[in-house]
Tab-separated table of C-alpha atoms in Angstrom:
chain	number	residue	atom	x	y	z
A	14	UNK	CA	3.947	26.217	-13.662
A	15	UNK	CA	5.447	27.308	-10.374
A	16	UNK	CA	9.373	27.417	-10.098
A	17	UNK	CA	9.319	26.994	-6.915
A	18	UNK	CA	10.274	23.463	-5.417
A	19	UNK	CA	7.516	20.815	-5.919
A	20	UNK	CA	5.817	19.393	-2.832
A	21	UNK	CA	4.820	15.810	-2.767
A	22	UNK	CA	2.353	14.425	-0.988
A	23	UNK	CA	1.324	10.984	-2.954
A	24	UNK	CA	3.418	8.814	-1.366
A	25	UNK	CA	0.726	5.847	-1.210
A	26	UNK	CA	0.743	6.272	-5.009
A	27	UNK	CA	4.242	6.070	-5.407
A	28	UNK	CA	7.448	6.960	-2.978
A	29	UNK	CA	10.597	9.159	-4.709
A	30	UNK	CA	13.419	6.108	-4.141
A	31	UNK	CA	16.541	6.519	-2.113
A	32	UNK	CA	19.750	7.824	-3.319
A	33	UNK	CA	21.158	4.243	-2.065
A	34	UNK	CA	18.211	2.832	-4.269
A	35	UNK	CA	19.571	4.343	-7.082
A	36	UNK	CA	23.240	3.442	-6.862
A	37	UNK	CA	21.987	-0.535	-6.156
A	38	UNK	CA	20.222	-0.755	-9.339
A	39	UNK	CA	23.247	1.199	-11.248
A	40	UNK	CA	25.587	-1.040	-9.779
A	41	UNK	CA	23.248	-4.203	-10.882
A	42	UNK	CA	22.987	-3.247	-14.174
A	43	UNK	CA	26.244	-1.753	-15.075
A	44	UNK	CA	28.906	-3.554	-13.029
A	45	UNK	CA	26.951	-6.773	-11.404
A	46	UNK	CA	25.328	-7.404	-14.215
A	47	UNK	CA	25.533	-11.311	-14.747
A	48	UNK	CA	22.755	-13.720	-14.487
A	49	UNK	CA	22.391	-15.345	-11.020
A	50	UNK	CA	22.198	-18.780	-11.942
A	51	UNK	CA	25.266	-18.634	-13.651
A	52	UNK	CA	27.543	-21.138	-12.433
A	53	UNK	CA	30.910	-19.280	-12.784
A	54	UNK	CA	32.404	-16.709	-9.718
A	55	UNK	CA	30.676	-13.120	-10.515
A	56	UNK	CA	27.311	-14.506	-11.433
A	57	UNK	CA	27.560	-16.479	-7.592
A	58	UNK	CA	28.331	-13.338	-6.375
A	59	UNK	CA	25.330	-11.825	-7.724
A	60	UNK	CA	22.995	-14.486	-6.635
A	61	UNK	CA	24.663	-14.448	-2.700
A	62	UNK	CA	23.756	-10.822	-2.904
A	63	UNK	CA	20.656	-11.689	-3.529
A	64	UNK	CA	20.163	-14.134	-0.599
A	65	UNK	CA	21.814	-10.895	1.495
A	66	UNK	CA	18.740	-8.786	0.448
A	67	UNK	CA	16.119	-11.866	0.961
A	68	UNK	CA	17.463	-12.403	4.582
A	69	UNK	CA	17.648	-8.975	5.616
A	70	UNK	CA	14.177	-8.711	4.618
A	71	UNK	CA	12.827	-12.061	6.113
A	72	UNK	CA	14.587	-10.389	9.486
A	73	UNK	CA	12.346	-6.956	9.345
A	74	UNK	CA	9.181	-9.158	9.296
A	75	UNK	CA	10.493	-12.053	11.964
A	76	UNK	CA	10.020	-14.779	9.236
A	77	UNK	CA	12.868	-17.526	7.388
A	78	UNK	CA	14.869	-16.799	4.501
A	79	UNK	CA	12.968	-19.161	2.208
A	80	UNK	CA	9.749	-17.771	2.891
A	81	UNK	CA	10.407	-14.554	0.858
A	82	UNK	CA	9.545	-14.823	-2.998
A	83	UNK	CA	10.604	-11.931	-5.167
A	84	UNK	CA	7.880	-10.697	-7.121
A	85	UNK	CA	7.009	-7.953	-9.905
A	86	UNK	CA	4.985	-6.230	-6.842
A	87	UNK	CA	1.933	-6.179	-5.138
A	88	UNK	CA	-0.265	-7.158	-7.641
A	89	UNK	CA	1.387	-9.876	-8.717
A	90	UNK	CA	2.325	-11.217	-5.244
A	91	UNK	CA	-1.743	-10.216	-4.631
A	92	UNK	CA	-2.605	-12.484	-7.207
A	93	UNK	CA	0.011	-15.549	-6.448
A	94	UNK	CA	-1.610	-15.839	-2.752
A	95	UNK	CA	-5.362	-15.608	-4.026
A	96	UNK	CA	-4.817	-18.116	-6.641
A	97	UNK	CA	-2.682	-20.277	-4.280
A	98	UNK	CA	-6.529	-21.854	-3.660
A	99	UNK	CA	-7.552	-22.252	-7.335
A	100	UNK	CA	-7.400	-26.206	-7.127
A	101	UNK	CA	-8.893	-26.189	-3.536
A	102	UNK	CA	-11.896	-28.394	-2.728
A	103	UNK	CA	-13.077	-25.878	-0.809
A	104	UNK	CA	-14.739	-22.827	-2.611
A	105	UNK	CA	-15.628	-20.222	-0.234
A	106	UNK	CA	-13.466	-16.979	0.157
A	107	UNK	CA	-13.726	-13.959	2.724
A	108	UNK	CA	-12.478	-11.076	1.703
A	109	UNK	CA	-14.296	-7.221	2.068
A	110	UNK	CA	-15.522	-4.219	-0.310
A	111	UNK	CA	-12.607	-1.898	0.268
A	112	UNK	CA	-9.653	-3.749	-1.384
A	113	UNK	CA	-7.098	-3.233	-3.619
A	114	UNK	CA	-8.714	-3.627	-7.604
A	115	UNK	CA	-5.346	-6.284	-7.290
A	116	UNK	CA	-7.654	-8.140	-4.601
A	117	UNK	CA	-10.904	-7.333	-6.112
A	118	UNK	CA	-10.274	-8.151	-9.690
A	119	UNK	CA	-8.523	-11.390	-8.599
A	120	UNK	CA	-12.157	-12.003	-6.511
A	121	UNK	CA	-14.734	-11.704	-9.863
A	122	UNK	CA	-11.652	-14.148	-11.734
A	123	UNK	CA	-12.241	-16.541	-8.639
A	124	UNK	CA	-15.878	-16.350	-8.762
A	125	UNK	CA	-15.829	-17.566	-12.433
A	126	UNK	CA	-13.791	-20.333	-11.830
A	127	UNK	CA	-16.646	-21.430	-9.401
A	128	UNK	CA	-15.725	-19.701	-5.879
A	129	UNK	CA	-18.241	-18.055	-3.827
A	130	UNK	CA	-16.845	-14.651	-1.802
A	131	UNK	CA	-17.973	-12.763	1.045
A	132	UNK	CA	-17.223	-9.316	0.792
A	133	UNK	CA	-17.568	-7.577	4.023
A	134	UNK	CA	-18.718	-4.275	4.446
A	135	UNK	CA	-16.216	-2.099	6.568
A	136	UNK	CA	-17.082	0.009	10.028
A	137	UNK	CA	-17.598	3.507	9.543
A	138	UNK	CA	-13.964	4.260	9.987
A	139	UNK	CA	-13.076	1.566	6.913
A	140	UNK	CA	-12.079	-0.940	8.833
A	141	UNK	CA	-12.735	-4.744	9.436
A	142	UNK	CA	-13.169	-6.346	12.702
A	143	UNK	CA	-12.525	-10.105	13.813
A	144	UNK	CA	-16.164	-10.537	14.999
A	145	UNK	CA	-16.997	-10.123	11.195
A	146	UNK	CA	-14.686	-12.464	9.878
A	147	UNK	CA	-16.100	-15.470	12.500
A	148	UNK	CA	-19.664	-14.394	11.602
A	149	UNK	CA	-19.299	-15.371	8.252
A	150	UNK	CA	-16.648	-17.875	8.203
A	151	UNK	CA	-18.324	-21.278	6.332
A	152	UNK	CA	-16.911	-25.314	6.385
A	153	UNK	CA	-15.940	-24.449	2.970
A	154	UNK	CA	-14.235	-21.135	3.693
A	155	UNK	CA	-10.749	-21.976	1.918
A	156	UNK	CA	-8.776	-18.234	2.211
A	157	UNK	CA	-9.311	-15.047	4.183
A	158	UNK	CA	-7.558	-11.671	1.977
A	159	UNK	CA	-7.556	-8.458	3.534
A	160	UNK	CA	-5.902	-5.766	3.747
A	161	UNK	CA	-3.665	-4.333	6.582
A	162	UNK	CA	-3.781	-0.717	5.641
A	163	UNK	CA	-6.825	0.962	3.708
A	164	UNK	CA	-4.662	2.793	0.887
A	165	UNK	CA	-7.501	5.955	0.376
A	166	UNK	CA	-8.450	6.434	4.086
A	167	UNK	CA	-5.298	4.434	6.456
A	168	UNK	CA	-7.937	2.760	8.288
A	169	UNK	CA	-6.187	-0.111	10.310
A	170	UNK	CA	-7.623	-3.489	10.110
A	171	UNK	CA	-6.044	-5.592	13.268
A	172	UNK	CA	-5.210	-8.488	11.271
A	173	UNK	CA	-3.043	-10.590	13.910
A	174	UNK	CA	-6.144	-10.482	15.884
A	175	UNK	CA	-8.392	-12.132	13.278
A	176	UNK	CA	-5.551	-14.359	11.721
A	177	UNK	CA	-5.415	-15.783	15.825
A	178	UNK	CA	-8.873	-16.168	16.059
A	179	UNK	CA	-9.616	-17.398	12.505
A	180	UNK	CA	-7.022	-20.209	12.978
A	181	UNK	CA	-8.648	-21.249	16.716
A	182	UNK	CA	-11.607	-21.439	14.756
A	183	UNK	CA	-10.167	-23.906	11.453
A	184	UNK	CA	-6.573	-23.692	11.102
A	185	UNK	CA	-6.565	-25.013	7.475
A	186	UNK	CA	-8.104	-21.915	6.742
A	187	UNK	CA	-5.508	-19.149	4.585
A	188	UNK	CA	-4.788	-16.121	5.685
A	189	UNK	CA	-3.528	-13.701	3.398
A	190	UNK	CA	-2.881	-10.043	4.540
A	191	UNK	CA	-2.261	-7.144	1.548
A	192	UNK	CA	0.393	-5.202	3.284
A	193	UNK	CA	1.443	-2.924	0.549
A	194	UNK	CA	0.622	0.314	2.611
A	195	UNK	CA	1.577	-1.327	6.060
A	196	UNK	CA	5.094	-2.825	5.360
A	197	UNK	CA	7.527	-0.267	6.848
A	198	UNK	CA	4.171	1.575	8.106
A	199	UNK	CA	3.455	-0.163	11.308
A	200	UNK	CA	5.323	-3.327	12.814
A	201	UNK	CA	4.409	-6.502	11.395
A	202	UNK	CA	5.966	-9.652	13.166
A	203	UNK	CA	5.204	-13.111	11.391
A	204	UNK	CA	6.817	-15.166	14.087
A	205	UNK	CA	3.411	-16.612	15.172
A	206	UNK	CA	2.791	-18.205	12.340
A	207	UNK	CA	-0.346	-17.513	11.713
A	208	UNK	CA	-0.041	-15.349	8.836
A	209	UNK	CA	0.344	-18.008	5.712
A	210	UNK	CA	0.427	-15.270	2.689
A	211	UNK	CA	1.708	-11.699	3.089
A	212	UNK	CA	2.245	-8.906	-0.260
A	213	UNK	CA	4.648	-6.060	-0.468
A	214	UNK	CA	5.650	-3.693	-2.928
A	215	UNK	CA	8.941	-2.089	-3.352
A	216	UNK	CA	8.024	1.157	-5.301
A	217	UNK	CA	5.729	2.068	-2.226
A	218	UNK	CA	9.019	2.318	0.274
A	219	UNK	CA	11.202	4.057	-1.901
A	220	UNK	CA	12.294	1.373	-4.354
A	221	UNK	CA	11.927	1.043	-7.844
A	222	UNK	CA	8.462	0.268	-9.357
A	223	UNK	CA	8.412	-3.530	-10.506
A	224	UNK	CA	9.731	-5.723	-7.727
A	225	UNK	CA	7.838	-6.729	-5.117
A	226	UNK	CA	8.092	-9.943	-2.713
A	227	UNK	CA	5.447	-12.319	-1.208
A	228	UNK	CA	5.809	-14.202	1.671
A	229	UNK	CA	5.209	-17.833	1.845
A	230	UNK	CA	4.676	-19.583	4.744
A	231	UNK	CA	7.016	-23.173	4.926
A	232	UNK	CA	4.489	-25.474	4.807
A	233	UNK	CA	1.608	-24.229	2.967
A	234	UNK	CA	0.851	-25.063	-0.427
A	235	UNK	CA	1.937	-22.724	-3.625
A	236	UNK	CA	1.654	-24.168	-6.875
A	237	UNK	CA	4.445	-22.611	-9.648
A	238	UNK	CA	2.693	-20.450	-11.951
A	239	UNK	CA	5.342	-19.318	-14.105
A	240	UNK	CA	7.418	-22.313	-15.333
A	241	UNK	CA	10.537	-22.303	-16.436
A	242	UNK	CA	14.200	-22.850	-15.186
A	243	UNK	CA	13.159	-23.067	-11.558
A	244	UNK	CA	13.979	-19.803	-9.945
A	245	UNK	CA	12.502	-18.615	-6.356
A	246	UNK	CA	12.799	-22.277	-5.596
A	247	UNK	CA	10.709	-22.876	-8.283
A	248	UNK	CA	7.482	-20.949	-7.732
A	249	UNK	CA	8.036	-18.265	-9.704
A	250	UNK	CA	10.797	-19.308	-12.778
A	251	UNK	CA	12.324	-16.391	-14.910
A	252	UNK	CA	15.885	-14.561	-14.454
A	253	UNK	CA	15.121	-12.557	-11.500
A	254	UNK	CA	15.240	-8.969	-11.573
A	255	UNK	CA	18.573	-8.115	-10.404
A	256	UNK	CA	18.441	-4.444	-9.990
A	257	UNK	CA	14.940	-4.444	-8.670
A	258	UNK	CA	16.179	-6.811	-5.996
A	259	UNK	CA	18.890	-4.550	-5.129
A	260	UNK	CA	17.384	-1.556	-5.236
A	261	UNK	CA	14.368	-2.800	-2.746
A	262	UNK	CA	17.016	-4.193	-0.573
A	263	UNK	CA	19.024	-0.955	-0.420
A	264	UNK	CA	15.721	1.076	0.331
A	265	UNK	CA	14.500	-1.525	3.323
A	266	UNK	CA	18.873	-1.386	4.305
A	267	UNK	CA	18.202	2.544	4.783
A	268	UNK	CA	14.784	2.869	6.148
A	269	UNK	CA	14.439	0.184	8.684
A	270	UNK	CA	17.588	0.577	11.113
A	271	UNK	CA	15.630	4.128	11.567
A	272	UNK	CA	11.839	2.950	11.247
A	273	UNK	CA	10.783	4.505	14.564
A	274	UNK	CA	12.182	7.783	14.487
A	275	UNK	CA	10.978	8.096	10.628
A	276	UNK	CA	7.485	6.796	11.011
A	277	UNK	CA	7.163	9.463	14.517
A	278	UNK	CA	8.314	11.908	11.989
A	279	UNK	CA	5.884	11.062	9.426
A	280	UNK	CA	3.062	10.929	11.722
A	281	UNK	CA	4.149	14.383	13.016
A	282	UNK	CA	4.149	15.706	9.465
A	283	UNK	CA	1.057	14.350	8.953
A	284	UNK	CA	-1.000	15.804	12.348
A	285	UNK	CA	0.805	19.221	11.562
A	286	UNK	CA	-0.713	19.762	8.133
A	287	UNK	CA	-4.109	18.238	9.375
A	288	UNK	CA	-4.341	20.800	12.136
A	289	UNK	CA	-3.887	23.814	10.201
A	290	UNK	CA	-5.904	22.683	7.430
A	291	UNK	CA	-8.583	22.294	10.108
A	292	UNK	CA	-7.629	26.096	11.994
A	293	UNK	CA	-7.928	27.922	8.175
A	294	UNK	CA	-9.897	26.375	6.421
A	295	UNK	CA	-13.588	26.024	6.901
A	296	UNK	CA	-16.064	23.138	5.901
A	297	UNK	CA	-13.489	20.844	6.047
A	298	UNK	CA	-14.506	17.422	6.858
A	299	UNK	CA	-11.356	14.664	8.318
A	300	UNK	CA	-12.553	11.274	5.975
A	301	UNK	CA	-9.399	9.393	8.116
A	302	UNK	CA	-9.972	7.918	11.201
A	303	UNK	CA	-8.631	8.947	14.413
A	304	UNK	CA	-6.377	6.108	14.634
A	305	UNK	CA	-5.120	5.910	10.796
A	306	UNK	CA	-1.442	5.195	9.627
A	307	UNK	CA	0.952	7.351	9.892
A	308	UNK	CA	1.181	8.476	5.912
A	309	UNK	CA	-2.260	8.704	4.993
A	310	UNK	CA	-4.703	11.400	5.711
A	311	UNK	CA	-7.947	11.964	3.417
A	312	UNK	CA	-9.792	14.960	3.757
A	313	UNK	CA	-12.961	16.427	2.333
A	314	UNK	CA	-13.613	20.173	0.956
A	315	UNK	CA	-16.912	20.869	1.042
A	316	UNK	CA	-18.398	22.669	-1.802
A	317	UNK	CA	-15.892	21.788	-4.812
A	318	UNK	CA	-15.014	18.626	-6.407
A	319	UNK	CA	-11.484	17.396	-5.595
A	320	UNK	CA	-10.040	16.423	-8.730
A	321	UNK	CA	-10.724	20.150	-9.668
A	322	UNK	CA	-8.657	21.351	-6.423
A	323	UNK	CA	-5.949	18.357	-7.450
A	324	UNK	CA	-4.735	20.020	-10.313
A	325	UNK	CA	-4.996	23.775	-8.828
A	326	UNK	CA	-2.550	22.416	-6.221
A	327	UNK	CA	-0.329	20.798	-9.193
A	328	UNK	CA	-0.206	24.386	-10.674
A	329	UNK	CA	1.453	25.397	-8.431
A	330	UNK	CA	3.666	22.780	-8.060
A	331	UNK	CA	1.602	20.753	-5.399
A	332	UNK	CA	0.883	16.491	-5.631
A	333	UNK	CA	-2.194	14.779	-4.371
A	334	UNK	CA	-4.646	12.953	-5.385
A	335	UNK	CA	-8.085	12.083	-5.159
A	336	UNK	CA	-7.810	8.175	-4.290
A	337	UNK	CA	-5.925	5.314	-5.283
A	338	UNK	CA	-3.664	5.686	-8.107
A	339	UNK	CA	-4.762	2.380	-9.321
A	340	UNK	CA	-8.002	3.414	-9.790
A	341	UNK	CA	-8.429	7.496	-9.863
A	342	UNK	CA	-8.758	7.443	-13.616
A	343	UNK	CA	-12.646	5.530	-12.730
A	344	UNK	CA	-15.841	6.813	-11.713
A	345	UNK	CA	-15.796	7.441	-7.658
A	346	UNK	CA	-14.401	5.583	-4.962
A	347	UNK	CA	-15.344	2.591	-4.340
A	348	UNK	CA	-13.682	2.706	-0.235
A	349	UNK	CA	-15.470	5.840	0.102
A	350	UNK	CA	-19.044	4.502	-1.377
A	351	UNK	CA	-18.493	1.349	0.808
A	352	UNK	CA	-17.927	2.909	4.101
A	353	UNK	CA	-21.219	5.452	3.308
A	354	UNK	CA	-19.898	8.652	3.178
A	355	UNK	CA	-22.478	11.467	1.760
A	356	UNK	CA	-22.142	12.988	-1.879
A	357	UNK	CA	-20.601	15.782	-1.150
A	358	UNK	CA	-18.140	14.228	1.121
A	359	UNK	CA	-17.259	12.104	-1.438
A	360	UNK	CA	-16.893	15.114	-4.007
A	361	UNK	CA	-14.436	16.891	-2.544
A	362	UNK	CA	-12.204	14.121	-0.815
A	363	UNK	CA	-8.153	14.570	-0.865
A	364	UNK	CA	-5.777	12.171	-0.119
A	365	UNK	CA	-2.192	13.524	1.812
A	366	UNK	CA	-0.125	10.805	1.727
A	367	UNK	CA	3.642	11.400	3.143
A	368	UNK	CA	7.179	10.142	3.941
A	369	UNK	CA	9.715	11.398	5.795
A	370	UNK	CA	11.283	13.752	3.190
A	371	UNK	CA	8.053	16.014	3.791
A	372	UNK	CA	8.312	19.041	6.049
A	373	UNK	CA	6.656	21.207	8.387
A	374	UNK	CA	7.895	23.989	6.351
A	375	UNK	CA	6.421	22.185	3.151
A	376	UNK	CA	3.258	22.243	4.726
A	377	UNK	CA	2.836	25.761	5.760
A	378	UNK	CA	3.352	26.377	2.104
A	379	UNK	CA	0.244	23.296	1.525
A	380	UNK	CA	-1.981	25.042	3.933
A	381	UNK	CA	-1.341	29.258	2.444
A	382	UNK	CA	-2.257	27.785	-1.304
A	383	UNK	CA	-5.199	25.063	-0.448
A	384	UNK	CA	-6.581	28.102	1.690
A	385	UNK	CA	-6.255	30.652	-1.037
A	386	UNK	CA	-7.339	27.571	-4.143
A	387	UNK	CA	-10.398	26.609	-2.365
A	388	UNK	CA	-11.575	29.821	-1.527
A	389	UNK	CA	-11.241	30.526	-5.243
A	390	UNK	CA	-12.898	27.154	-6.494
A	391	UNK	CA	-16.074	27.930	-4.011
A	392	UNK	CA	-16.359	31.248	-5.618
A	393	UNK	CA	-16.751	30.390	-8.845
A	394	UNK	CA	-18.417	27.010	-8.264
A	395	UNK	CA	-21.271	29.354	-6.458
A	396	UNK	CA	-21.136	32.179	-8.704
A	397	UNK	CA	-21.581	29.262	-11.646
A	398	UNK	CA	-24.344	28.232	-10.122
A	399	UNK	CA	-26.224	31.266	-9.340
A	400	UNK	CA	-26.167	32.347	-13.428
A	401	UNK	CA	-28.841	31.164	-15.689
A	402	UNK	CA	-27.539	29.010	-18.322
């Protein structure tokens, strides 16, 4: 392995936390460490701090207090919003073929309990588009689930846009928006209203991995799911995870005041690296649209397969990845199969994802070893397949 200093660049897998993550969920567990619902002083203390946390991040969305539910993550808070219909009447869901598994799996457990779901097919930059959404909205449509942010290619889906129209259309319909790769990505103001379900997860802004939160809109229905002694005003019962909830608060406390400058940064980061890759590196093929978020950028090498160049890069001290982290490990993509790119587009795709902690320096270092790596991996992919074996 290289000694020199590692260079991430899987941020939509996971993000490094915050120094001021890290003291939070020291001080929770070795000097605040009492239970919330204790009745005496330093448990109260514990629980206002939580309310502290909840508020300040009910204020970064433009949303109340009491609609934000702390959660294990984004699955979970996935889940809790999909299944928020399971008793509905109505059995018709929209949702489309580039989610989250956390959407997707939830989908096939919703179809056995009797549901029927749309899965829309995205544009050719991996988005989906309002006019979609109306096209195939039914009497019986009961919940619309998308995502905000595509986590393999950052294609943006303009969710207020369909959440307005969808609710001109039927406003008892659900909207849910997966915003795991959007919150602290791009602004997101709930102050309309017309947004009734919306998932985050800490570990993805520089929290621990864990805690989550999903929020609830006042009036709509959420039956409790885990029962117990009533916590998260009884929807989801349990002892709440205390240093979870303060190290997610300390990580949206550091990032947000800043959000601007950071995500400019980011994006600069991110058009640096994509432009040299482009200038030295030939048969390179940009998989992320023009207009993606600011941290992801997915790229294809023609002629090699990219989990081989993955792990060339991690030699020498390098991160990346080939796709989501929640589902690299399986066959293909199934974002990239969905939106119809070609085989060998698909072969050799590479997901960048950043945060501010990346440099330019970093990624003149990124662009001198992928050029060297992949000149090496074509070699001996073409010399492999010019012998007879």
């Amino acid at each position: 392995m290289t000694t020199e200093r590692e260079i991430y660049l899987d941020n939509s897998a996971t993000t490094k936390p915050y120094l001021q993550t890290c003291e939070a969920i020291t001080s929770a567990l070795r000097e605040q460490y009492y239970n919330p619902s204790a009745i005496y002083e330093r448990g109260i203390v514990v629980s206002k701090k939580i309310e502290e946390y909840r508020r300040y991040i009910a204020s970064t969305l433009g949303c109340e207090d009491k609609e934000i539910t702390f959660t294990s993550g984004g699955t979970e808070s996935i889940n809790t919003a999909i299944a928020s219909v399971s008793s509905s009447r109505k059995k018709h869901i929209v949702t489309s073929m580039v989610e989250h598994p956390a959407t997707l799996e939830a989908m096939k457990k919703m179809e056995e309990n009797g549901f029927v779901v749309t899965y829309l097919k995205p544009t050719k930059e991996g988005s989906i588009t309002t006019e979609q959404v109306l096209e195939n909205l039914r009497e019986d449509t009961a919940l619309i689930s998308l995502m905000a942010v595509n986590n393999e290619l950052g294609s943006k889906t303009d969710f207020m846009a369909i959440a307005k129209a969808v609710k001109r259309n039927n406003p008892q319909i659900l909207i849910h928006i997966d915003a795991v790769q959007a919150y602290l990505k791009e602004p997101i103001s709930l102050c309309e209203g017309v947004i009734d379900f919306l998932s985050a997860s800490g570990h993805k802004i520089h929290a621990p991995k864990g805690v989550g939160f999903l929020y609830h809109r006042m009036g709509v229905k959420l039956p409790a799911y885990i029962l117990g002694g009533g916590q998260e005003k009884n929807f989801r019962s349990g002892t709440e995870n205390v240093p979870g909830i303060y190290g997610m608060g300390e990580a949206i406390k550091t990032f947000y005041p800043q959000m601007n400058e950071k995500l400019k940064q980011i994006e600069n980061t991110k058009d640096y690296l994509k432009n040299r890759i482009v200038e030295e590196i030939d048969k390179v093929i940009i998989l992320s649209p023009e207009d993606s978020v600011c941290h992801i950028l997915n790229m294809s090498f023609i002629g090699l397969r990219g989990e081989i160049l993955l792990h060339s890069l991690e030699a020498k001290g390098i991160y990346v990845s080939t796709g989501s982290a929640c589902s690299s490990k399986k066959a293909g993509s199934h974002v990239l199969n969905a939106v119809g790119f070609k085989k060998e587009e698909k072969e050799g795709a590479i997901r960048f994802s950043f945060s501010e902690e990346n440099s330019i320096e970093e990624m003149e270092r990124v662009v001198t070893v992928l050029k060297e790596n992949v000149n090496e991996i074509r070699t001996i992919m073409k010399f492999g397949k010019g012998r007879n074996v």
